[in-house]
Amino acid sequence: MNPAPPRTGKNAFTRFHTKLLIAMMLVVSLITALGVVFAERNAAANLEATLRQEFVSDLAALHHRREIRRAALVERCRALVHYPRIHAALEDNALDLLYPTAHDELRDLTAPAPADAPASTFLHARFYRFLDRTGAVIPPGDTTGVGELSAGEESRLSLPAPPDRPQSGYLAQQTAPGDTRISEIIAMPIFSHENGELIAALVLGFEPYQNANTAGRHGLKNGLWFENHLHLPGLSEAARTQIAAEVARAVAAQPFAGDETHLPISLEGVPHLLFYKTLNAASLFPRAYEISLYSLT
């Protein structure tokens, strides 16, 4: 008996049906995968936008508190330069009496901060120096009560001429091997009571405003970049080097930009938002930039 001929039509239909099902499954799988990818990207974009908004809000609050404190510092220093005994020592060229007189007049400002007062809010001067008519530092002789500064640190307080308006800047002091202390500088002009001429300036150093509350809440790290050095603790040396290079490159491209600027940056595989802002654009002291780093994870 001869075998029955194969049902080629039915087999072909079955194969076609199977291929069609497989193709449809692949299309559905592809669409599902694309939908998941787009959803993840959308969620990541929404999260990054939220984190950016938190970053901007934190910075705005920080800047507001800093400006309030700086205004208080300037007003306090403005009052100091009107003390008659300090003027008398300067106008009579009795420079040997200048610092002893200032030691008495500025005693409340140079006194140690109370134990329960935050150092960043208490108006306590770490050091002070006077500049003469040429902008050079007048040596104090005895440094008791005026704050210890090395010869190099004193020279960095000098200016081309005494300023005719308040100036701000920053000074890095090596307090120990590998340990740097940053001081915020306020320089106030001193005008003669007799003829109104600019005769000297008083330069004082204070602890910079710290952002401890914000850093603890959102991981916002703050530091300073000036004189080609980055002062931003809590980072690895590689991350610090990378940030310093990014800021130096951005500042070189826009040296006079005073507005807030932010840059995306990846540090050791983690995305961050890097912010920098000029703190003393019109100052005679070296330009300083606030550096803020915010993790986008």
PDB file of C-alpha atoms in Angstrom:
ATOM      1  CA  MET A   1       0.000   0.000   0.000  1.00  0.00           C
ATOM      2  CA  ASN A   2       1.370   3.362  -0.977  1.00  0.00           C
ATOM      3  CA  PRO A   3       1.803   6.000   1.876  1.00  0.00           C
ATOM      4  CA  ALA A   4      -0.559   8.982   1.895  1.00  0.00           C
ATOM      5  CA  PRO A   5       0.896  12.112   0.300  1.00  0.00           C
ATOM      6  CA  PRO A   6       2.031  14.836   2.795  1.00  0.00           C
ATOM      7  CA  ARG A   7      -0.417  17.606   3.517  1.00  0.00           C
ATOM      8  CA  THR A   8       1.840  20.376   2.328  1.00  0.00           C
ATOM      9  CA  GLY A   9      -0.835  23.083   2.463  1.00  0.00           C
ATOM     10  CA  LYS A  10      -1.708  22.450   6.089  1.00  0.00           C
ATOM     11  CA  ASN A  11       1.936  22.195   7.161  1.00  0.00           C
ATOM     12  CA  ALA A  12       2.800  25.448   5.425  1.00  0.00           C
ATOM     13  CA  PHE A  13      -0.100  27.195   7.124  1.00  0.00           C
ATOM     14  CA  THR A  14       1.017  25.842  10.496  1.00  0.00           C
ATOM     15  CA  ARG A  15       4.569  27.035   9.943  1.00  0.00           C
ATOM     16  CA  PHE A  16       3.339  30.467   8.847  1.00  0.00           C
ATOM     17  CA  HIS A  17       1.020  30.701  11.859  1.00  0.00           C
ATOM     18  CA  THR A  18       3.881  29.787  14.193  1.00  0.00           C
ATOM     19  CA  LYS A  19       6.214  32.359  12.641  1.00  0.00           C
ATOM     20  CA  LEU A  20       3.483  34.989  12.860  1.00  0.00           C
ATOM     21  CA  LEU A  21       2.940  34.282  16.543  1.00  0.00           C
ATOM     22  CA  ILE A  22       6.662  34.442  17.205  1.00  0.00           C
ATOM     23  CA  ALA A  23       6.936  37.746  15.312  1.00  0.00           C
ATOM     24  CA  MET A  24       3.984  39.184  17.231  1.00  0.00           C
ATOM     25  CA  MET A  25       5.540  38.084  20.522  1.00  0.00           C
ATOM     26  CA  LEU A  26       8.822  39.737  19.540  1.00  0.00           C
ATOM     27  CA  VAL A  27       7.026  42.952  18.597  1.00  0.00           C
ATOM     28  CA  VAL A  28       5.070  42.964  21.857  1.00  0.00           C
ATOM     29  CA  SER A  29       8.250  42.255  23.818  1.00  0.00           C
ATOM     30  CA  LEU A  30      10.074  45.037  21.994  1.00  0.00           C
ATOM     31  CA  ILE A  31       7.269  47.518  22.608  1.00  0.00           C
ATOM     32  CA  THR A  32       7.113  46.502  26.270  1.00  0.00           C
ATOM     33  CA  ALA A  33      10.885  46.857  26.637  1.00  0.00           C
ATOM     34  CA  LEU A  34      10.830  50.276  24.974  1.00  0.00           C
ATOM     35  CA  GLY A  35       7.980  51.319  27.226  1.00  0.00           C
ATOM     36  CA  VAL A  36       9.965  50.274  30.302  1.00  0.00           C
ATOM     37  CA  VAL A  37      13.051  52.108  29.061  1.00  0.00           C
ATOM     38  CA  PHE A  38      11.104  55.296  28.346  1.00  0.00           C
ATOM     39  CA  ALA A  39       9.347  55.041  31.715  1.00  0.00           C
ATOM     40  CA  GLU A  40      12.665  54.634  33.502  1.00  0.00           C
ATOM     41  CA  ARG A  41      14.145  57.578  31.620  1.00  0.00           C
ATOM     42  CA  ASN A  42      11.107  59.694  32.421  1.00  0.00           C
ATOM     43  CA  ALA A  43      11.301  58.744  36.097  1.00  0.00           C
ATOM     44  CA  ALA A  44      15.042  59.500  36.152  1.00  0.00           C
ATOM     45  CA  ALA A  45      14.441  62.864  34.474  1.00  0.00           C
ATOM     46  CA  ASN A  46      11.707  63.721  36.991  1.00  0.00           C
ATOM     47  CA  LEU A  47      13.946  62.715  39.877  1.00  0.00           C
ATOM     48  CA  GLU A  48      16.846  64.787  38.537  1.00  0.00           C
ATOM     49  CA  ALA A  49      14.535  67.784  38.091  1.00  0.00           C
ATOM     50  CA  THR A  50      13.369  67.386  41.708  1.00  0.00           C
ATOM     51  CA  LEU A  51      16.924  67.144  42.975  1.00  0.00           C
ATOM     52  CA  ARG A  52      17.928  70.190  40.947  1.00  0.00           C
ATOM     53  CA  GLN A  53      15.055  72.152  42.489  1.00  0.00           C
ATOM     54  CA  GLU A  54      16.153  71.082  45.972  1.00  0.00           C
ATOM     55  CA  PHE A  55      19.694  72.116  45.085  1.00  0.00           C
ATOM     56  CA  VAL A  56      18.554  75.571  43.920  1.00  0.00           C
ATOM     57  CA  SER A  57      16.373  76.041  47.016  1.00  0.00           C
ATOM     58  CA  ASP A  58      19.196  75.045  49.363  1.00  0.00           C
ATOM     59  CA  LEU A  59      21.599  77.436  47.663  1.00  0.00           C
ATOM     60  CA  ALA A  60      19.112  80.303  47.772  1.00  0.00           C
ATOM     61  CA  ALA A  61      18.670  79.801  51.522  1.00  0.00           C
ATOM     62  CA  LEU A  62      22.432  79.603  52.013  1.00  0.00           C
ATOM     63  CA  HIS A  63      23.034  82.805  50.048  1.00  0.00           C
ATOM     64  CA  HIS A  64      20.349  84.648  52.002  1.00  0.00           C
ATOM     65  CA  ARG A  65      21.863  83.693  55.360  1.00  0.00           C
ATOM     66  CA  ARG A  66      25.375  84.510  54.163  1.00  0.00           C
ATOM     67  CA  GLU A  67      24.376  87.950  52.889  1.00  0.00           C
ATOM     68  CA  ILE A  68      22.673  88.770  56.190  1.00  0.00           C
ATOM     69  CA  ARG A  69      25.821  87.832  58.096  1.00  0.00           C
ATOM     70  CA  ARG A  70      28.106  89.702  55.694  1.00  0.00           C
ATOM     71  CA  ALA A  71      25.979  92.841  55.994  1.00  0.00           C
ATOM     72  CA  ALA A  72      26.280  92.576  59.785  1.00  0.00           C
ATOM     73  CA  LEU A  73      30.060  92.187  59.500  1.00  0.00           C
ATOM     74  CA  VAL A  74      30.390  95.211  57.228  1.00  0.00           C
ATOM     75  CA  GLU A  75      28.281  97.399  59.502  1.00  0.00           C
ATOM     76  CA  ARG A  76      30.232  96.276  62.563  1.00  0.00           C
ATOM     77  CA  CYS A  77      33.546  97.027  60.818  1.00  0.00           C
ATOM     78  CA  ARG A  78      32.226 100.368  59.585  1.00  0.00           C
ATOM     79  CA  ALA A  79      31.622 101.410  63.179  1.00  0.00           C
ATOM     80  CA  LEU A  80      35.117 100.351  64.224  1.00  0.00           C
ATOM     81  CA  VAL A  81      36.940 102.660  61.825  1.00  0.00           C
ATOM     82  CA  HIS A  82      35.273 105.725  63.369  1.00  0.00           C
ATOM     83  CA  TYR A  83      36.825 105.281  66.808  1.00  0.00           C
ATOM     84  CA  PRO A  84      38.531 108.653  67.648  1.00  0.00           C
ATOM     85  CA  ARG A  85      41.597 107.149  69.341  1.00  0.00           C
ATOM     86  CA  ILE A  86      42.423 105.034  66.277  1.00  0.00           C
ATOM     87  CA  HIS A  87      42.054 108.111  64.077  1.00  0.00           C
ATOM     88  CA  ALA A  88      44.297 110.117  66.379  1.00  0.00           C
ATOM     89  CA  ALA A  89      47.081 107.516  66.187  1.00  0.00           C
ATOM     90  CA  LEU A  90      46.880 107.458  62.383  1.00  0.00           C
ATOM     91  CA  GLU A  91      46.536 111.194  61.753  1.00  0.00           C
ATOM     92  CA  ASP A  92      49.297 112.069  64.214  1.00  0.00           C
ATOM     93  CA  ASN A  93      51.511 109.369  62.683  1.00  0.00           C
ATOM     94  CA  ALA A  94      51.838 107.798  66.138  1.00  0.00           C
ATOM     95  CA  LEU A  95      51.974 104.290  64.692  1.00  0.00           C
ATOM     96  CA  ASP A  96      53.650 102.910  67.801  1.00  0.00           C
ATOM     97  CA  LEU A  97      50.350 103.608  69.606  1.00  0.00           C
ATOM     98  CA  LEU A  98      48.094 102.308  66.835  1.00  0.00           C
ATOM     99  CA  TYR A  99      47.877  98.638  67.782  1.00  0.00           C
ATOM    100  CA  PRO A 100      47.881  99.164  71.572  1.00  0.00           C
ATOM    101  CA  THR A 101      45.021 101.616  71.083  1.00  0.00           C
ATOM    102  CA  ALA A 102      43.186  99.236  68.745  1.00  0.00           C
ATOM    103  CA  HIS A 103      43.705  96.418  71.240  1.00  0.00           C
ATOM    104  CA  ASP A 104      41.612  98.356  73.752  1.00  0.00           C
ATOM    105  CA  GLU A 105      39.046  99.642  71.268  1.00  0.00           C
ATOM    106  CA  LEU A 106      38.482  96.295  69.526  1.00  0.00           C
ATOM    107  CA  ARG A 107      38.526  94.153  72.643  1.00  0.00           C
ATOM    108  CA  ASP A 108      34.866  93.127  72.325  1.00  0.00           C
ATOM    109  CA  LEU A 109      35.375  92.041  68.701  1.00  0.00           C
ATOM    110  CA  THR A 110      38.511  89.993  69.307  1.00  0.00           C
ATOM    111  CA  ALA A 111      37.296  88.357  72.521  1.00  0.00           C
ATOM    112  CA  PRO A 112      36.759  84.578  72.235  1.00  0.00           C
ATOM    113  CA  ALA A 113      33.262  83.538  71.255  1.00  0.00           C
ATOM    114  CA  PRO A 114      31.004  82.235  74.045  1.00  0.00           C
ATOM    115  CA  ALA A 115      30.975  78.459  74.338  1.00  0.00           C
ATOM    116  CA  ASP A 116      27.302  78.250  73.363  1.00  0.00           C
ATOM    117  CA  ALA A 117      27.580  80.617  70.355  1.00  0.00           C
ATOM    118  CA  PRO A 118      27.987  79.156  66.838  1.00  0.00           C
ATOM    119  CA  ALA A 119      31.379  80.313  65.614  1.00  0.00           C
ATOM    120  CA  SER A 120      29.990  81.000  62.147  1.00  0.00           C
ATOM    121  CA  THR A 121      27.373  83.454  63.422  1.00  0.00           C
ATOM    122  CA  PHE A 122      29.205  85.167  66.286  1.00  0.00           C
ATOM    123  CA  LEU A 123      31.042  88.266  65.033  1.00  0.00           C
ATOM    124  CA  HIS A 124      34.448  87.293  66.341  1.00  0.00           C
ATOM    125  CA  ALA A 125      37.578  88.480  64.535  1.00  0.00           C
ATOM    126  CA  ARG A 126      40.409  85.984  64.252  1.00  0.00           C
ATOM    127  CA  PHE A 127      42.904  88.706  63.395  1.00  0.00           C
ATOM    128  CA  TYR A 128      43.167  92.315  62.252  1.00  0.00           C
ATOM    129  CA  ARG A 129      45.788  94.500  60.631  1.00  0.00           C
ATOM    130  CA  PHE A 130      46.010  98.118  59.463  1.00  0.00           C
ATOM    131  CA  LEU A 131      47.102  99.189  55.979  1.00  0.00           C
ATOM    132  CA  ASP A 132      48.975 102.446  55.477  1.00  0.00           C
ATOM    133  CA  ARG A 133      48.478 105.096  52.785  1.00  0.00           C
ATOM    134  CA  THR A 134      50.224 102.883  50.220  1.00  0.00           C
ATOM    135  CA  GLY A 135      48.131  99.803  50.979  1.00  0.00           C
ATOM    136  CA  ALA A 136      50.967  97.978  52.787  1.00  0.00           C
ATOM    137  CA  VAL A 137      50.420  96.264  56.131  1.00  0.00           C
ATOM    138  CA  ILE A 138      51.523  98.284  59.152  1.00  0.00           C
ATOM    139  CA  PRO A 139      53.452  95.727  61.289  1.00  0.00           C
ATOM    140  CA  PRO A 140      51.881  95.227  64.716  1.00  0.00           C
ATOM    141  CA  GLY A 141      55.146  94.557  66.549  1.00  0.00           C
ATOM    142  CA  ASP A 142      53.578  92.680  69.454  1.00  0.00           C
ATOM    143  CA  THR A 143      50.942  90.300  68.045  1.00  0.00           C
ATOM    144  CA  THR A 144      49.168  89.875  71.386  1.00  0.00           C
ATOM    145  CA  GLY A 145      45.453  90.289  70.752  1.00  0.00           C
ATOM    146  CA  VAL A 146      45.785  91.013  67.010  1.00  0.00           C
ATOM    147  CA  GLY A 147      45.927  87.395  65.790  1.00  0.00           C
ATOM    148  CA  GLU A 148      48.890  85.375  64.588  1.00  0.00           C
ATOM    149  CA  LEU A 149      49.793  85.673  60.906  1.00  0.00           C
ATOM    150  CA  SER A 150      52.971  84.636  59.145  1.00  0.00           C
ATOM    151  CA  ALA A 151      54.912  87.173  57.096  1.00  0.00           C
ATOM    152  CA  GLY A 152      53.571  85.618  53.905  1.00  0.00           C
ATOM    153  CA  GLU A 153      49.986  85.748  55.154  1.00  0.00           C
ATOM    154  CA  GLU A 154      50.378  89.380  56.170  1.00  0.00           C
ATOM    155  CA  SER A 155      51.732  90.260  52.740  1.00  0.00           C
ATOM    156  CA  ARG A 156      48.594  88.770  51.132  1.00  0.00           C
ATOM    157  CA  LEU A 157      46.508  91.311  53.031  1.00  0.00           C
ATOM    158  CA  SER A 158      48.310  94.183  51.299  1.00  0.00           C
ATOM    159  CA  LEU A 159      46.564  96.048  48.484  1.00  0.00           C
ATOM    160  CA  PRO A 160      47.824  98.320  45.702  1.00  0.00           C
ATOM    161  CA  ALA A 161      46.282 101.197  47.678  1.00  0.00           C
ATOM    162  CA  PRO A 162      43.943 101.522  50.639  1.00  0.00           C
ATOM    163  CA  PRO A 163      40.399 100.895  49.343  1.00  0.00           C
ATOM    164  CA  ASP A 164      37.864 103.711  49.220  1.00  0.00           C
ATOM    165  CA  ARG A 165      34.983 101.275  49.850  1.00  0.00           C
ATOM    166  CA  PRO A 166      34.612  97.967  51.725  1.00  0.00           C
ATOM    167  CA  GLN A 167      36.448  95.022  50.181  1.00  0.00           C
ATOM    168  CA  SER A 168      36.051  91.299  50.781  1.00  0.00           C
ATOM    169  CA  GLY A 169      38.279  88.328  50.159  1.00  0.00           C
ATOM    170  CA  TYR A 170      39.580  85.096  51.638  1.00  0.00           C
ATOM    171  CA  LEU A 171      42.855  84.015  53.197  1.00  0.00           C
ATOM    172  CA  ALA A 172      44.127  80.439  53.507  1.00  0.00           C
ATOM    173  CA  GLN A 173      46.339  79.809  56.543  1.00  0.00           C
ATOM    174  CA  GLN A 174      48.421  76.701  57.129  1.00  0.00           C
ATOM    175  CA  THR A 175      47.664  75.909  60.776  1.00  0.00           C
ATOM    176  CA  ALA A 176      49.355  72.484  60.722  1.00  0.00           C
ATOM    177  CA  PRO A 177      50.927  70.173  58.138  1.00  0.00           C
ATOM    178  CA  GLY A 178      48.117  69.289  55.744  1.00  0.00           C
ATOM    179  CA  ASP A 179      45.597  71.449  57.614  1.00  0.00           C
ATOM    180  CA  THR A 180      44.301  74.710  56.129  1.00  0.00           C
ATOM    181  CA  ARG A 181      42.095  77.295  57.800  1.00  0.00           C
ATOM    182  CA  ILE A 182      40.091  79.693  55.644  1.00  0.00           C
ATOM    183  CA  SER A 183      39.245  83.176  56.881  1.00  0.00           C
ATOM    184  CA  GLU A 184      36.847  85.654  55.330  1.00  0.00           C
ATOM    185  CA  ILE A 185      38.453  89.096  55.012  1.00  0.00           C
ATOM    186  CA  ILE A 186      36.718  92.454  55.348  1.00  0.00           C
ATOM    187  CA  ALA A 187      38.748  95.599  54.577  1.00  0.00           C
ATOM    188  CA  MET A 188      37.290  98.964  55.597  1.00  0.00           C
ATOM    189  CA  PRO A 189      38.647 102.347  54.477  1.00  0.00           C
ATOM    190  CA  ILE A 190      39.599 104.916  57.101  1.00  0.00           C
ATOM    191  CA  PHE A 191      39.073 108.556  56.126  1.00  0.00           C
ATOM    192  CA  SER A 192      40.619 111.508  57.922  1.00  0.00           C
ATOM    193  CA  HIS A 193      38.296 113.368  60.284  1.00  0.00           C
ATOM    194  CA  GLU A 194      40.196 116.550  59.446  1.00  0.00           C
ATOM    195  CA  ASN A 195      40.134 116.681  55.632  1.00  0.00           C
ATOM    196  CA  GLY A 196      38.288 113.542  54.503  1.00  0.00           C
ATOM    197  CA  GLU A 197      41.358 112.035  52.829  1.00  0.00           C
ATOM    198  CA  LEU A 198      41.814 108.284  52.663  1.00  0.00           C
ATOM    199  CA  ILE A 199      44.591 107.634  55.186  1.00  0.00           C
ATOM    200  CA  ALA A 200      44.462 103.900  55.995  1.00  0.00           C
ATOM    201  CA  ALA A 201      42.359 100.749  56.079  1.00  0.00           C
ATOM    202  CA  LEU A 202      41.435  98.188  58.694  1.00  0.00           C
ATOM    203  CA  VAL A 203      41.498  94.530  57.570  1.00  0.00           C
ATOM    204  CA  LEU A 204      39.818  91.893  59.718  1.00  0.00           C
ATOM    205  CA  GLY A 205      39.559  88.123  59.321  1.00  0.00           C
ATOM    206  CA  PHE A 206      36.477  86.121  60.334  1.00  0.00           C
ATOM    207  CA  GLU A 207      35.398  82.516  60.131  1.00  0.00           C
ATOM    208  CA  PRO A 208      33.470  82.002  56.880  1.00  0.00           C
ATOM    209  CA  TYR A 209      29.804  81.218  57.036  1.00  0.00           C
ATOM    210  CA  GLN A 210      29.282  77.466  57.231  1.00  0.00           C
ATOM    211  CA  ASN A 211      26.390  75.500  55.790  1.00  0.00           C
ATOM    212  CA  ALA A 212      26.181  72.664  58.286  1.00  0.00           C
ATOM    213  CA  ASN A 213      22.379  72.352  58.364  1.00  0.00           C
ATOM    214  CA  THR A 214      21.941  72.082  54.604  1.00  0.00           C
ATOM    215  CA  ALA A 215      24.865  69.692  54.229  1.00  0.00           C
ATOM    216  CA  GLY A 216      23.385  67.369  56.804  1.00  0.00           C
ATOM    217  CA  ARG A 217      19.950  67.385  55.175  1.00  0.00           C
ATOM    218  CA  HIS A 218      20.635  66.992  51.457  1.00  0.00           C
ATOM    219  CA  GLY A 219      24.336  66.203  51.112  1.00  0.00           C
ATOM    220  CA  LEU A 220      25.161  69.630  49.700  1.00  0.00           C
ATOM    221  CA  LYS A 221      28.914  70.195  49.971  1.00  0.00           C
ATOM    222  CA  ASN A 222      30.288  73.732  50.000  1.00  0.00           C
ATOM    223  CA  GLY A 223      33.776  75.062  49.576  1.00  0.00           C
ATOM    224  CA  LEU A 224      35.863  77.823  48.018  1.00  0.00           C
ATOM    225  CA  TRP A 225      38.131  78.157  45.021  1.00  0.00           C
ATOM    226  CA  PHE A 226      40.613  81.032  45.007  1.00  0.00           C
ATOM    227  CA  GLU A 227      44.244  81.616  44.163  1.00  0.00           C
ATOM    228  CA  ASN A 228      44.041  78.453  41.997  1.00  0.00           C
ATOM    229  CA  HIS A 229      43.311  76.228  44.991  1.00  0.00           C
ATOM    230  CA  LEU A 230      40.130  74.313  45.798  1.00  0.00           C
ATOM    231  CA  HIS A 231      39.130  74.168  49.459  1.00  0.00           C
ATOM    232  CA  LEU A 232      36.347  71.580  49.616  1.00  0.00           C
ATOM    233  CA  PRO A 233      36.678  68.961  52.375  1.00  0.00           C
ATOM    234  CA  GLY A 234      35.095  65.536  52.403  1.00  0.00           C
ATOM    235  CA  LEU A 235      36.228  64.495  48.911  1.00  0.00           C
ATOM    236  CA  SER A 236      38.899  62.185  47.575  1.00  0.00           C
ATOM    237  CA  GLU A 237      42.021  63.740  46.110  1.00  0.00           C
ATOM    238  CA  ALA A 238      40.991  62.549  42.633  1.00  0.00           C
ATOM    239  CA  ALA A 239      37.565  64.205  42.936  1.00  0.00           C
ATOM    240  CA  ARG A 240      39.125  67.420  44.234  1.00  0.00           C
ATOM    241  CA  THR A 241      41.590  67.491  41.338  1.00  0.00           C
ATOM    242  CA  GLN A 242      38.800  66.921  38.819  1.00  0.00           C
ATOM    243  CA  ILE A 243      36.591  69.656  40.276  1.00  0.00           C
ATOM    244  CA  ALA A 244      39.496  72.120  40.433  1.00  0.00           C
ATOM    245  CA  ALA A 245      40.261  71.465  36.767  1.00  0.00           C
ATOM    246  CA  GLU A 246      36.596  71.910  35.757  1.00  0.00           C
ATOM    247  CA  VAL A 247      36.262  75.178  37.666  1.00  0.00           C
ATOM    248  CA  ALA A 248      39.577  76.525  36.354  1.00  0.00           C
ATOM    249  CA  ARG A 249      38.504  75.745  32.802  1.00  0.00           C
ATOM    250  CA  ALA A 250      35.064  77.340  33.260  1.00  0.00           C
ATOM    251  CA  VAL A 251      36.498  80.450  34.927  1.00  0.00           C
ATOM    252  CA  ALA A 252      39.114  80.835  32.192  1.00  0.00           C
ATOM    253  CA  ALA A 253      36.362  80.717  29.577  1.00  0.00           C
ATOM    254  CA  GLN A 254      34.239  83.315  31.427  1.00  0.00           C
ATOM    255  CA  PRO A 255      36.584  85.188  33.789  1.00  0.00           C
ATOM    256  CA  PHE A 256      34.151  88.001  34.570  1.00  0.00           C
ATOM    257  CA  ALA A 257      30.958  85.957  34.930  1.00  0.00           C
ATOM    258  CA  GLY A 258      29.418  86.840  38.272  1.00  0.00           C
ATOM    259  CA  ASP A 259      26.150  84.972  37.955  1.00  0.00           C
ATOM    260  CA  GLU A 260      25.427  81.556  39.354  1.00  0.00           C
ATOM    261  CA  THR A 261      26.641  78.840  37.008  1.00  0.00           C
ATOM    262  CA  HIS A 262      26.132  75.102  37.239  1.00  0.00           C
ATOM    263  CA  LEU A 263      27.803  72.241  35.400  1.00  0.00           C
ATOM    264  CA  PRO A 264      26.987  68.516  35.269  1.00  0.00           C
ATOM    265  CA  ILE A 265      29.925  66.424  36.405  1.00  0.00           C
ATOM    266  CA  SER A 266      30.533  62.742  37.103  1.00  0.00           C
ATOM    267  CA  LEU A 267      32.727  62.008  40.114  1.00  0.00           C
ATOM    268  CA  GLU A 268      33.935  58.438  40.439  1.00  0.00           C
ATOM    269  CA  GLY A 269      30.950  57.254  38.406  1.00  0.00           C
ATOM    270  CA  VAL A 270      28.341  59.221  40.380  1.00  0.00           C
ATOM    271  CA  PRO A 271      26.485  62.095  38.649  1.00  0.00           C
ATOM    272  CA  HIS A 272      26.678  65.452  40.436  1.00  0.00           C
ATOM    273  CA  LEU A 273      25.715  69.019  39.821  1.00  0.00           C
ATOM    274  CA  LEU A 274      28.608  71.444  40.294  1.00  0.00           C
ATOM    275  CA  PHE A 275      27.793  75.062  41.055  1.00  0.00           C
ATOM    276  CA  TYR A 276      30.144  78.040  41.209  1.00  0.00           C
ATOM    277  CA  LYS A 277      29.525  81.699  41.928  1.00  0.00           C
ATOM    278  CA  THR A 278      31.792  84.722  42.296  1.00  0.00           C
ATOM    279  CA  LEU A 279      31.733  86.000  45.877  1.00  0.00           C
ATOM    280  CA  ASN A 280      33.773  89.206  45.484  1.00  0.00           C
ATOM    281  CA  ALA A 281      33.602  90.271  41.841  1.00  0.00           C
ATOM    282  CA  ALA A 282      34.518  93.930  42.437  1.00  0.00           C
ATOM    283  CA  SER A 283      37.099  93.352  45.174  1.00  0.00           C
ATOM    284  CA  LEU A 284      40.765  94.301  45.139  1.00  0.00           C
ATOM    285  CA  PHE A 285      41.541  90.972  46.809  1.00  0.00           C
ATOM    286  CA  PRO A 286      41.952  87.860  44.618  1.00  0.00           C
ATOM    287  CA  ARG A 287      38.665  86.711  43.174  1.00  0.00           C
ATOM    288  CA  ALA A 288      37.017  83.917  45.152  1.00  0.00           C
ATOM    289  CA  TYR A 289      34.332  81.508  44.005  1.00  0.00           C
ATOM    290  CA  GLU A 290      31.821  79.588  46.041  1.00  0.00           C
ATOM    291  CA  ILE A 291      31.836  75.927  45.014  1.00  0.00           C
ATOM    292  CA  SER A 292      28.795  73.761  45.749  1.00  0.00           C
ATOM    293  CA  LEU A 293      28.490  70.087  44.916  1.00  0.00           C
ATOM    294  CA  TYR A 294      25.218  68.198  44.896  1.00  0.00           C
ATOM    295  CA  SER A 295      24.773  64.491  44.238  1.00  0.00           C
ATOM    296  CA  LEU A 296      22.060  63.586  41.720  1.00  0.00           C
ATOM    297  CA  THR A 297      21.724  59.983  42.901  1.00  0.00           C
TER     298      THR A 297
END
